[in-house]
Amino acid sequence: MTAEVHSFQTEVQQLMNLMVHSLYSNKEIFLRELISNSSDAVDKLRFEEITNHNLLKSEKENSILIRNDKDNNILIIEDNGIGMTKDELMNNLGTIASSGTKKFLEKLSEQDKKDSNLIGQFGVGFYSAFMVAKKIVVESRSAHGGEAYKWTSAGDGTYTIEPSSKETRGTTIELHLKDDEKEFIDDWRIRGIVRKYSDYVTYPIFFLEKKEDGATEEVRLNKSTPVWARNKRENKPEDYQELYKQISMDWKEPLLWEHISVEGLVPFNAVVFIPTEAPFDLYTRDNHGLHLYVKRVSITEKCKELLPEYLRFISGVVETDELPLNVSREILQHNNKLPQIKKQIIKKVLSSLQNLANNDSEKYFNFYKTFGAVLKEGFHFDFEQHETLSDLVRFKSSKTGKDGWVSFKEYIERKADGQKEIYYLTGPNFESIERSPHLEALTSKGIEVLFLIDPIDEWFIMSYNKHGEYNLKSINKGDLDLNGVGKETEEEKKNEEKPVEELVGLLDLFRTKLSDEIKEVKISKRLRESACCLVADENGMSAHMERIMKATGQGMANNNKRILEINPSHNLIKNLADRKNKGADETTLNEWVEVLYETALLSEGSPVKNPGTFAKRLTKIMEMASGK
Ligand code: ADP
């Protein structure tokens, strides 16, 4: 049979071009990628072997062998793993299987394409070998039987496929090095790269060494015990960093890692990593989890049962001998040992974050900026960890400024005299609430207000409404009684003395005019400079939540009417009350009432119903005022 010629899928060519341009300074990683593929192939074989006894046998131990043919400039990487059938060769080495990678490639902008870190996020894989090879020959025999096949390509858009005479199980990859990449044929160069990147690999990586006398010997290059199974003291930081790069596809150094060795009821070893930067799919990823090994056999790369969703940014490895080797997905889901391991991992991760917060707040804030919102999901899903999580959350507040942070602990330490509640305000961002009228009284009394400005915060607050003995109290919901809290101000004294009768008529006017929009009009205790503001019922929905619900298509008609509060000390309110009491024309007064209501909407960030009408009314009022 002659060789069949096939074309690469467009995306493959795209990926190869991208790699050549972005990774030129880091070409050596091609060897790590090929070794990693070989190691995966042996993993797959060992996993299948447990239940399938008909797989092709190999005379050698499960391993990877590297050879260098210096005369012909060919570097060879060989494994006795699961191998590939003809179809698998064509599907795996001619297309990009992962739809995630495909979508990602489509999304990459020209600018992004220059950023090698982004490429690191989805792994470069087999095709990276074309950075150093002008031709690649892959010969493979599947452990499932059938003919062996040979795949050949010069990375120029096509590949050929033809029968091969390979007799043994597994895959042999020949890289015909480019003329200017001959450095990779050198013994020491090869040894160096393997030690640097692949020391963690669980299977032996041998190098075929040629002695002076022409004899050859297979020497092992990697350590025999994987990082997580070694004693912590034997490991160097580089060992962890390398393991991280391999399992996470992240090129950046991890922020921190924890090596966990538990001896108790369910003994296990684990290394877990917290990344420095968010993976691009942090909010959409559903493939989080830890790589699970049982007795050195890789069981699954993303074991969800070992990691809660709110720690989905964590990557790592867990090995336990407590599970049967032939464990299936169903068994994993119902296994009672995994939850115990998971619990320990959660505990360790949270306590290491706590340490970071205590010892390096700068670093912690950076972590928090990136992952805080995800961590907060834990309040909803993990009741048991509420206390620990509450030590880890940080907020912006009326006292921190835009760049500062405050913890619950600090908030309580600096609370105002007589303060028995933790005050907060929700909103879409710092700017939109820092000038909120709702803050006025609290600010003037020196009381700090937490700004809950993450989209998740409305849910956070539903799951966590009490911190220790302190209720969390929204300052734009329900009554706000600040009597005896913080310093007493002049306005408060004045308001106390204010005869309410003067305002009765005006309040009635508001009620009648705005009956469709609001539930009630009240005299406010929270305003200082502003004339009015809107508040929700104690159990009602904040304006921010209402907007979120609307934005997500969960409209709620008009059953969420709010209360309009007016400031009895404000000159505008006083003047209007005066006019009303003196029997002024109600048509004009009504216009003022409408505009006041609309400014209350604007100041909380809500849209006015009809901007055109609002502008006309405002202009008319300004016209009247300017004429005087
Ligand atoms: P990735 O490893 O990220 O899936 P690659 O492009 O490196 O992407 O490899 C594509 C696929 O080719 C692998 O998923 C695997 O199925 C197959 N493959 C690559 N190398 C080997 C090998 N040495 N033995 C068996 N299969 C392999």
XYZ file of C-alpha atoms and ligand atoms in Angstrom:
655
model
C 0.000 0.000 0.000
C 1.300 3.434 -0.873
C 1.195 6.320 1.539
C -2.078 8.236 1.791
C -1.756 12.009 1.862
C -4.011 14.031 4.187
C -4.341 17.685 5.109
C -4.188 19.090 8.594
C -7.305 20.681 9.986
C -6.994 24.466 9.532
C -6.695 25.054 13.267
C -3.662 22.780 13.498
C -1.783 24.878 11.010
C -2.943 27.976 12.865
C -1.698 26.562 16.152
C 1.651 25.627 14.653
C 2.184 29.103 13.226
C 1.267 30.622 16.542
C 3.728 28.463 18.372
C 6.601 29.155 16.065
C 6.101 32.895 16.616
C 5.483 32.874 20.339
C 7.652 30.137 21.738
C 10.845 30.617 19.785
C 12.718 31.573 22.927
C 11.570 28.465 24.745
C 11.834 25.755 22.129
C 13.249 23.168 24.473
C 9.801 22.504 25.949
C 8.978 20.323 22.941
C 10.734 17.463 24.727
C 8.665 17.951 27.851
C 5.510 17.813 25.734
C 6.508 14.588 24.000
C 7.554 12.946 27.260
C 4.299 14.039 28.799
C 2.346 12.446 25.927
C 4.326 9.245 26.375
C 3.712 9.267 30.082
C -0.025 9.734 29.456
C 0.062 6.851 27.005
C 1.619 4.582 29.651
C -0.919 5.858 32.199
C -3.732 4.866 29.863
C -2.220 1.473 29.322
C -1.835 0.761 33.014
C -5.365 1.883 33.689
C -6.853 -0.338 30.977
C -4.642 -3.266 31.846
C -6.452 -3.624 35.146
C -9.677 -4.735 33.520
C -8.601 -5.762 30.010
C -6.250 -8.722 29.919
C -6.121 -8.929 26.138
C -3.867 -5.947 25.550
C -0.596 -6.492 23.707
C 2.179 -7.318 26.142
C 5.526 -5.583 26.221
C 8.775 -7.220 27.225
C 10.084 -4.033 28.730
C 8.961 -2.367 31.907
C 6.605 0.562 31.343
C 8.973 3.345 30.412
C 10.118 6.017 28.012
C 13.348 5.795 26.059
C 15.232 8.640 24.406
C 17.829 7.963 21.744
C 19.954 10.282 19.648
C 21.220 9.303 16.229
C 23.987 11.840 15.848
C 25.038 10.752 12.382
C 21.620 11.524 10.957
C 20.510 14.243 13.366
C 17.500 12.311 14.525
C 16.166 12.465 18.074
C 13.911 9.551 18.991
C 11.367 9.320 21.795
C 9.886 5.908 22.338
C 7.304 4.511 24.728
C 5.516 1.218 25.291
C 2.222 2.861 26.205
C -1.231 2.431 24.737
C -0.167 3.320 21.162
C -2.445 4.513 18.370
C -4.444 2.798 15.628
C -4.517 4.296 12.130
C -7.679 6.243 12.936
C -6.237 7.479 16.185
C -3.070 8.665 14.468
C -5.179 10.620 12.004
C -7.545 12.042 14.581
C -4.971 12.839 17.231
C -2.175 14.168 15.066
C -4.128 15.878 12.324
C -6.866 17.685 14.202
C -7.361 19.534 17.425
C -9.700 17.429 19.446
C -10.435 19.735 22.304
C -13.282 22.057 21.383
C -12.082 24.352 24.170
C -8.771 24.852 22.384
C -10.598 25.490 19.141
C -12.811 28.153 20.649
C -9.828 29.640 22.370
C -7.913 29.898 19.127
C -10.843 31.645 17.503
C -11.018 34.138 20.306
C -7.336 35.053 20.323
C -6.842 38.544 19.017
C -3.773 39.565 17.068
C -2.370 41.171 20.171
C -3.010 38.081 22.291
C -1.237 35.936 19.779
C 2.035 37.514 20.732
C 1.526 36.548 24.342
C 3.093 33.212 24.986
C 1.477 32.930 28.398
C -1.914 32.576 26.798
C -0.646 29.758 24.693
C 0.682 28.091 27.785
C -2.865 27.978 29.082
C -4.002 25.356 26.665
C -0.816 23.387 26.324
C 1.236 23.183 23.212
C 1.439 19.446 22.835
C 2.797 17.342 20.047
C 2.881 20.059 17.420
C 5.541 21.978 19.342
C 8.041 19.456 18.019
C 7.820 21.210 14.664
C 9.705 24.101 16.207
C 12.859 22.002 16.102
C 12.084 19.319 13.535
C 11.874 19.693 9.779
C 10.248 16.297 9.553
C 8.517 14.076 12.095
C 7.875 10.371 11.735
C 5.509 8.716 14.200
C 5.235 4.941 14.210
C 2.671 3.402 16.480
C 1.121 0.065 17.351
C -1.990 0.110 19.456
C -2.122 -2.154 22.493
C -5.590 -3.077 21.276
C -4.091 -4.917 18.314
C -4.323 -4.312 14.560
C -1.636 -3.124 12.180
C 1.076 -0.664 13.062
C 1.065 2.627 11.124
C 3.501 5.300 10.218
C 2.605 8.983 10.151
C 4.978 11.403 8.452
C 4.840 15.171 8.111
C 7.067 18.126 7.422
C 4.583 20.407 9.192
C 3.654 22.045 5.903
C -0.080 21.430 5.925
C -0.145 17.746 5.011
C 0.863 14.409 6.414
C 1.099 10.905 4.981
C 0.008 7.656 6.524
C 1.148 4.156 5.603
C 1.627 0.727 7.166
C 4.644 0.280 9.401
C 6.740 -2.712 10.339
C 6.892 -1.720 14.010
C 6.421 -4.864 16.040
C 6.286 -3.698 19.609
C 3.444 -2.006 21.430
C 3.529 1.794 21.793
C 4.784 4.797 19.920
C 8.120 5.865 18.477
C 8.592 9.471 17.450
C 11.494 10.447 15.225
C 12.396 14.098 15.040
C 14.572 14.983 12.060
C 16.123 18.090 13.504
C 16.303 21.319 11.547
C 19.819 22.337 10.590
C 19.906 25.178 13.080
C 18.456 23.106 15.948
C 21.205 20.550 16.165
C 21.907 21.488 19.762
C 19.077 19.135 20.750
C 21.036 16.115 19.593
C 23.648 16.693 22.283
C 23.674 14.231 25.229
C 24.029 16.888 27.900
C 21.426 19.122 26.384
C 18.943 16.245 26.395
C 19.769 15.203 29.966
C 19.465 18.814 31.116
C 16.031 19.330 29.573
C 14.667 16.089 30.977
C 15.898 16.885 34.489
C 14.568 20.398 34.265
C 11.078 19.588 33.084
C 10.327 15.948 33.531
C 11.884 14.826 36.756
C 8.408 14.345 38.284
C 7.307 11.846 35.597
C 6.163 8.643 37.264
C 7.702 6.238 34.736
C 11.399 5.791 34.190
C 12.825 7.949 31.420
C 15.884 6.208 30.025
C 18.549 7.655 27.801
C 20.526 5.358 25.541
C 24.086 6.267 26.299
C 26.931 5.297 23.976
C 30.113 4.303 25.727
C 33.596 5.052 24.419
C 33.950 1.426 23.319
C 30.773 1.608 21.260
C 28.622 -0.324 23.753
C 25.310 1.187 24.829
C 23.567 1.445 28.167
C 20.142 2.703 29.178
C 20.625 5.221 31.994
C 17.736 6.541 33.962
C 17.387 10.346 33.912
C 14.467 11.073 36.262
C 14.082 10.373 39.954
C 12.167 7.267 40.818
C 9.657 8.684 43.266
C 7.255 11.415 42.201
C 7.349 14.774 43.972
C 4.212 14.185 46.032
C 5.368 10.804 47.310
C 8.746 12.076 48.472
C 9.525 13.539 51.811
C 8.908 17.288 51.739
C 12.476 17.954 52.783
C 13.848 16.124 49.746
C 12.061 18.453 47.363
C 13.396 21.728 46.064
C 11.065 24.594 45.121
C 11.953 23.885 41.484
C 10.526 20.384 41.838
C 7.153 21.798 42.775
C 7.335 24.524 40.175
C 7.998 22.012 37.449
C 5.204 19.734 38.593
C 2.918 22.756 38.587
C 3.810 23.767 35.063
C 3.171 20.291 33.850
C -0.209 19.724 35.414
C -1.620 23.224 35.126
C -0.541 24.330 31.658
C 0.366 27.628 33.288
C 3.761 29.085 32.521
C 3.744 31.463 35.421
C 5.132 30.433 38.774
C 2.406 29.313 41.163
C 1.519 31.723 43.945
C 1.948 29.010 46.532
C 1.690 25.282 47.035
C 0.961 22.867 49.828
C 2.480 19.439 50.105
C 0.066 17.372 52.166
C 0.887 13.996 53.642
C -1.850 12.524 55.769
C -1.427 9.327 57.708
C -4.843 9.067 59.407
C -7.857 7.000 58.481
C -7.499 7.634 54.788
C -3.797 8.105 54.119
C -2.894 10.114 51.054
C -0.214 12.346 49.558
C -1.058 15.482 47.678
C 0.469 18.602 46.250
C -1.936 21.435 45.519
C -1.167 24.733 43.838
C -2.733 28.161 43.888
C -1.996 29.990 40.645
C -0.814 33.575 40.420
C -3.168 34.468 37.620
C -6.684 33.400 36.785
C -7.025 30.809 34.050
C -8.955 32.280 31.140
C -11.930 30.040 31.857
C -12.164 30.695 35.600
C -15.857 31.515 35.478
C -16.900 29.012 32.857
C -14.728 26.030 33.588
C -16.454 22.853 34.527
C -13.388 20.682 34.299
C -11.813 21.543 37.591
C -10.446 18.860 39.852
C -7.259 17.200 41.002
C -5.224 14.544 39.250
C -5.929 11.309 41.089
C -3.409 8.493 41.296
C -3.882 5.141 42.955
C -0.706 3.139 43.485
C 1.118 5.216 40.844
C -1.623 4.601 38.290
C -3.289 7.701 36.959
C -7.030 7.226 37.498
C -8.375 10.551 36.281
C -6.844 13.921 35.565
C -9.744 15.970 36.868
C -11.271 14.333 39.869
C -14.101 16.679 40.833
C -14.822 14.777 43.995
C -11.596 16.086 45.497
C -12.180 19.790 45.137
C -15.148 22.060 45.799
C -16.197 24.380 43.023
C -15.249 27.466 44.970
C -11.621 26.304 44.885
C -11.762 25.521 41.160
C -8.661 27.638 40.491
C -6.551 25.060 42.327
C -4.639 22.370 40.526
C -2.738 19.482 41.972
C -2.154 15.803 42.411
C -3.552 13.371 44.957
C -2.328 9.838 45.425
C -3.952 7.347 47.707
C -3.712 3.585 47.962
C -7.092 3.429 49.623
C -9.091 3.052 46.431
C -9.317 -0.027 44.240
C -7.312 0.315 41.049
C -10.215 -0.495 38.790
C -12.236 2.379 40.125
C -14.821 3.750 37.681
C -16.346 7.237 37.501
C -19.494 5.973 39.218
C -17.473 4.502 42.030
C -15.599 7.779 42.409
C -18.886 9.624 42.795
C -20.113 7.361 45.546
C -16.875 6.589 47.256
C -16.800 7.605 50.899
C -13.050 8.105 51.148
C -12.785 10.907 48.624
C -14.938 13.317 50.677
C -12.567 12.818 53.582
C -9.558 13.620 51.439
C -11.425 16.594 49.996
C -12.134 17.945 53.443
C -8.474 17.796 54.405
C -7.481 19.522 51.202
C -9.991 22.318 51.770
C -8.692 22.767 55.298
C -5.089 22.920 54.141
C -5.741 25.310 51.282
C -7.765 27.698 53.415
C -5.233 27.666 56.204
C -2.396 28.313 53.821
C -4.345 31.277 52.460
C -4.825 32.427 56.007
C -1.066 32.269 56.533
C -0.475 34.243 53.415
C -2.952 36.882 54.574
C -1.198 37.130 57.924
C 2.348 37.165 56.626
C 2.256 38.877 53.255
C -0.822 41.026 52.887
C 0.373 42.504 49.595
C 0.533 39.074 48.013
C -2.740 38.111 49.599
C -4.547 41.137 48.174
C -3.270 40.209 44.750
C -4.633 36.738 45.231
C -7.885 38.136 46.536
C -8.350 40.549 43.653
C -8.223 37.625 41.259
C -9.946 34.866 43.178
C -11.904 36.536 45.982
C -15.199 36.440 44.135
C -14.834 32.721 43.478
C -13.843 32.041 47.065
C -17.011 33.798 48.218
C -19.100 31.166 46.438
C -18.007 28.970 49.322
C -20.391 30.773 51.646
C -23.250 29.418 49.612
C -21.950 25.890 49.186
C -19.869 25.118 52.236
C -21.586 25.994 55.453
C -18.953 24.195 57.461
C -16.250 26.582 56.298
C -18.135 29.804 57.019
C -15.918 30.824 59.868
C -12.664 30.192 58.028
C -13.941 31.828 54.870
C -15.101 34.854 56.832
C -11.499 35.370 57.949
C -10.397 35.307 54.336
C -12.834 37.746 52.738
C -11.845 41.363 52.200
C -13.904 44.393 51.262
C -13.677 47.916 50.016
C -15.381 50.316 52.355
C -16.231 53.937 52.987
C -12.911 54.144 54.815
C -10.519 52.101 52.686
C -10.624 54.170 49.527
C -10.635 52.509 46.141
C -7.378 50.629 46.572
C -7.577 49.568 50.196
C -9.124 46.520 51.798
C -10.712 45.760 55.122
C -11.389 42.401 56.781
C -14.270 41.660 59.147
C -11.761 41.582 61.963
C -10.373 45.037 61.203
C -13.864 46.391 60.685
C -14.907 45.257 64.141
C -11.703 46.510 65.729
C -12.396 50.010 64.488
C -16.188 50.036 64.793
C -17.875 53.148 66.186
C -18.967 53.474 69.800
C -22.252 51.731 70.434
C -22.156 49.954 67.063
C -23.812 46.533 67.112
C -24.188 45.827 63.414
C -21.916 45.589 60.412
C -23.169 48.055 57.815
C -22.906 47.429 54.107
C -24.108 48.749 50.798
C -24.267 46.790 47.550
C -23.633 48.194 44.098
C -21.956 47.513 40.776
C -18.647 49.246 41.530
C -16.811 51.517 43.926
C -17.499 54.764 42.102
C -21.209 54.150 41.856
C -21.691 53.879 45.597
C -18.985 55.979 47.186
C -21.221 59.060 46.821
C -24.462 57.317 47.607
C -26.881 59.435 49.676
C -27.405 56.409 51.909
C -23.903 56.842 53.284
C -24.320 60.434 54.431
C -25.445 59.987 58.022
C -23.077 57.094 58.662
C -20.120 58.962 57.236
C -20.887 62.069 59.269
C -21.077 59.921 62.390
C -17.772 58.230 61.608
C -19.309 54.801 60.948
C -17.630 52.560 58.368
C -19.728 50.943 55.642
C -18.594 47.907 53.656
C -18.983 48.214 49.898
C -20.205 44.942 48.431
C -19.393 45.427 44.784
C -18.787 41.915 43.437
C -21.721 40.557 41.447
C -21.684 37.556 43.774
C -22.104 39.718 46.862
C -25.909 39.784 46.761
C -25.773 35.992 47.136
C -22.936 36.094 49.594
C -25.047 38.228 51.867
C -27.979 35.821 51.619
C -25.764 32.979 52.819
C -23.868 34.954 55.398
C -25.891 37.557 57.232
C -24.270 37.397 60.619
C -20.616 37.569 61.568
C -20.128 36.448 65.158
C -22.540 38.530 67.206
C -22.878 41.179 64.497
C -25.752 41.182 62.040
C -24.902 42.381 58.586
C -27.186 45.314 57.920
C -27.840 46.868 54.531
C -27.940 50.643 54.779
C -30.411 50.947 51.956
C -32.947 48.554 53.365
C -35.461 48.931 56.157
C -35.194 51.427 58.983
C -31.792 52.652 59.936
C -31.610 53.583 63.567
C -28.279 55.152 64.339
C -29.301 56.467 67.716
C -26.457 56.025 70.149
C -24.102 54.768 67.412
C -20.997 56.815 66.581
C -20.719 60.508 67.291
C -23.862 62.612 67.702
C -24.030 65.347 65.092
C -25.699 68.735 64.906
C -28.138 67.540 62.250
C -29.354 64.760 64.458
C -30.148 67.191 67.226
C -31.937 69.460 64.768
C -33.910 66.572 63.281
C -35.041 65.461 66.692
C -36.516 68.884 67.304
C -38.114 69.189 63.892
C -41.886 69.492 64.110
C -43.197 66.830 61.770
C -46.560 68.559 61.242
C -44.950 70.992 58.819
C -44.141 68.098 56.528
C -47.473 66.279 56.648
C -48.895 68.042 53.620
C -45.794 67.524 51.539
C -45.577 63.842 52.466
C -49.159 63.428 51.298
C -48.366 65.092 48.021
C -45.458 62.671 47.460
C -47.716 59.745 48.324
C -50.426 60.699 45.875
C -48.161 61.717 43.051
C -45.825 58.719 43.256
C -48.297 56.033 44.308
C -47.476 53.918 41.234
C -43.742 54.047 41.782
C -43.181 53.810 45.497
C -44.577 51.994 48.461
C -44.285 54.729 51.060
C -42.706 58.103 51.865
C -40.871 58.540 55.135
C -38.755 61.056 56.962
C -35.154 59.962 56.718
C -32.533 59.512 59.381
C -29.779 58.587 56.966
C -29.505 61.714 54.829
C -27.326 64.793 55.327
C -26.617 66.594 52.036
C -29.121 64.890 49.745
C -32.794 65.771 49.691
C -34.071 62.243 49.270
C -33.156 58.625 48.598
C -34.805 55.280 47.912
C -34.603 52.345 50.305
C -35.892 48.798 50.172
C -37.948 47.033 52.814
C -35.968 45.191 55.442
C -36.543 41.984 53.451
C -36.939 43.625 50.075
C -34.576 43.581 47.175
C -31.898 46.217 46.769
C -31.798 48.303 43.613
C -28.559 46.572 42.684
C -30.098 43.106 43.010
C -33.100 44.235 41.012
C -30.827 45.350 38.204
C -28.927 42.045 38.301
C -32.197 40.119 38.103
C -33.391 42.223 35.190
C -30.079 41.849 33.403
C -30.350 38.075 33.720
C -33.863 38.132 32.321
C -35.621 37.628 35.621
C -37.866 40.695 35.506
C -40.094 41.362 38.491
C -42.837 43.759 37.414
C -43.605 46.265 40.080
C -43.895 44.143 43.156
C -40.571 45.375 44.410
C -41.606 48.977 45.096
C -39.307 50.841 47.390
C -39.655 53.518 50.028
C -38.762 57.151 49.355
C -37.073 58.853 52.268
C -36.866 62.615 52.444
C -34.420 64.743 54.359
C -36.390 67.108 56.675
C -33.379 69.420 57.107
C -32.765 69.955 53.434
C -33.595 73.463 52.216
C -35.367 72.163 49.166
C -37.669 69.987 51.263
C -38.245 72.824 53.703
C -39.101 75.233 50.890
C -41.453 72.766 49.243
C -43.206 72.070 52.541
C -43.579 75.780 53.019
C -45.071 76.283 49.562
C -47.418 73.383 50.057
C -48.572 74.687 53.413
C -49.176 78.114 51.879
C -51.424 76.555 49.245
C -49.119 76.881 46.194
C -50.183 75.562 42.802
C -50.005 71.744 42.896
C -49.138 71.327 39.205
C -45.747 72.938 39.752
C -45.238 71.186 43.086
C -45.923 67.865 41.396
C -43.191 68.571 38.865
C -40.724 69.103 41.701
C -41.832 65.880 43.355
C -41.273 63.937 40.122
C -37.830 65.406 39.608
C -36.857 64.688 43.209
C -37.908 61.067 42.820
C -35.989 60.785 39.578
C -32.799 62.195 41.135
C -33.157 59.582 43.868
C -33.239 56.926 41.141
C -30.197 58.378 39.421
C -28.155 58.642 42.570
C -28.583 54.947 43.324
C -27.573 54.111 39.781
C -31.033 53.181 38.496
C -32.291 54.516 35.181
C -35.135 57.036 35.122
C -38.190 55.714 33.347
C -38.216 58.356 30.666
C -34.977 60.347 30.317
C -36.531 62.741 27.790
C -39.361 63.773 30.113
C -36.923 64.020 32.994
C -34.653 66.375 31.051
C -37.624 68.557 30.047
C -38.840 68.833 33.616
C -35.395 69.650 34.887
C -34.866 72.303 32.228
C -38.189 73.883 33.071
C -37.292 74.056 36.759
C -33.854 75.501 36.013
C -35.481 78.041 33.729
C -37.776 79.156 36.537
C -34.909 79.313 38.992
C -32.670 81.267 36.618
C -35.339 83.879 35.957
C -35.378 85.139 39.514
P -2.694 16.644 24.167
O -1.596 15.773 24.670
O -2.819 17.948 24.875
O -4.020 15.941 24.012
P -1.169 16.550 21.739
O -1.305 17.330 20.480
O 0.139 16.572 22.399
O -2.309 17.094 22.681
O -1.556 15.069 21.459
C -2.782 14.747 20.850
C -3.189 13.346 21.148
O -2.356 12.407 20.497
C -3.086 12.939 22.597
O -4.221 13.356 23.312
C -3.014 11.429 22.498
O -4.296 10.870 22.359
C -2.250 11.219 21.209
N -0.839 10.962 21.475
C 0.175 11.832 21.427
N 1.348 11.225 21.734
C 1.051 9.941 22.021
C 1.832 8.777 22.410
N 3.142 8.862 22.621
N 1.166 7.619 22.583
C -0.180 7.540 22.394
N -0.941 8.562 22.024
C -0.339 9.756 21.839
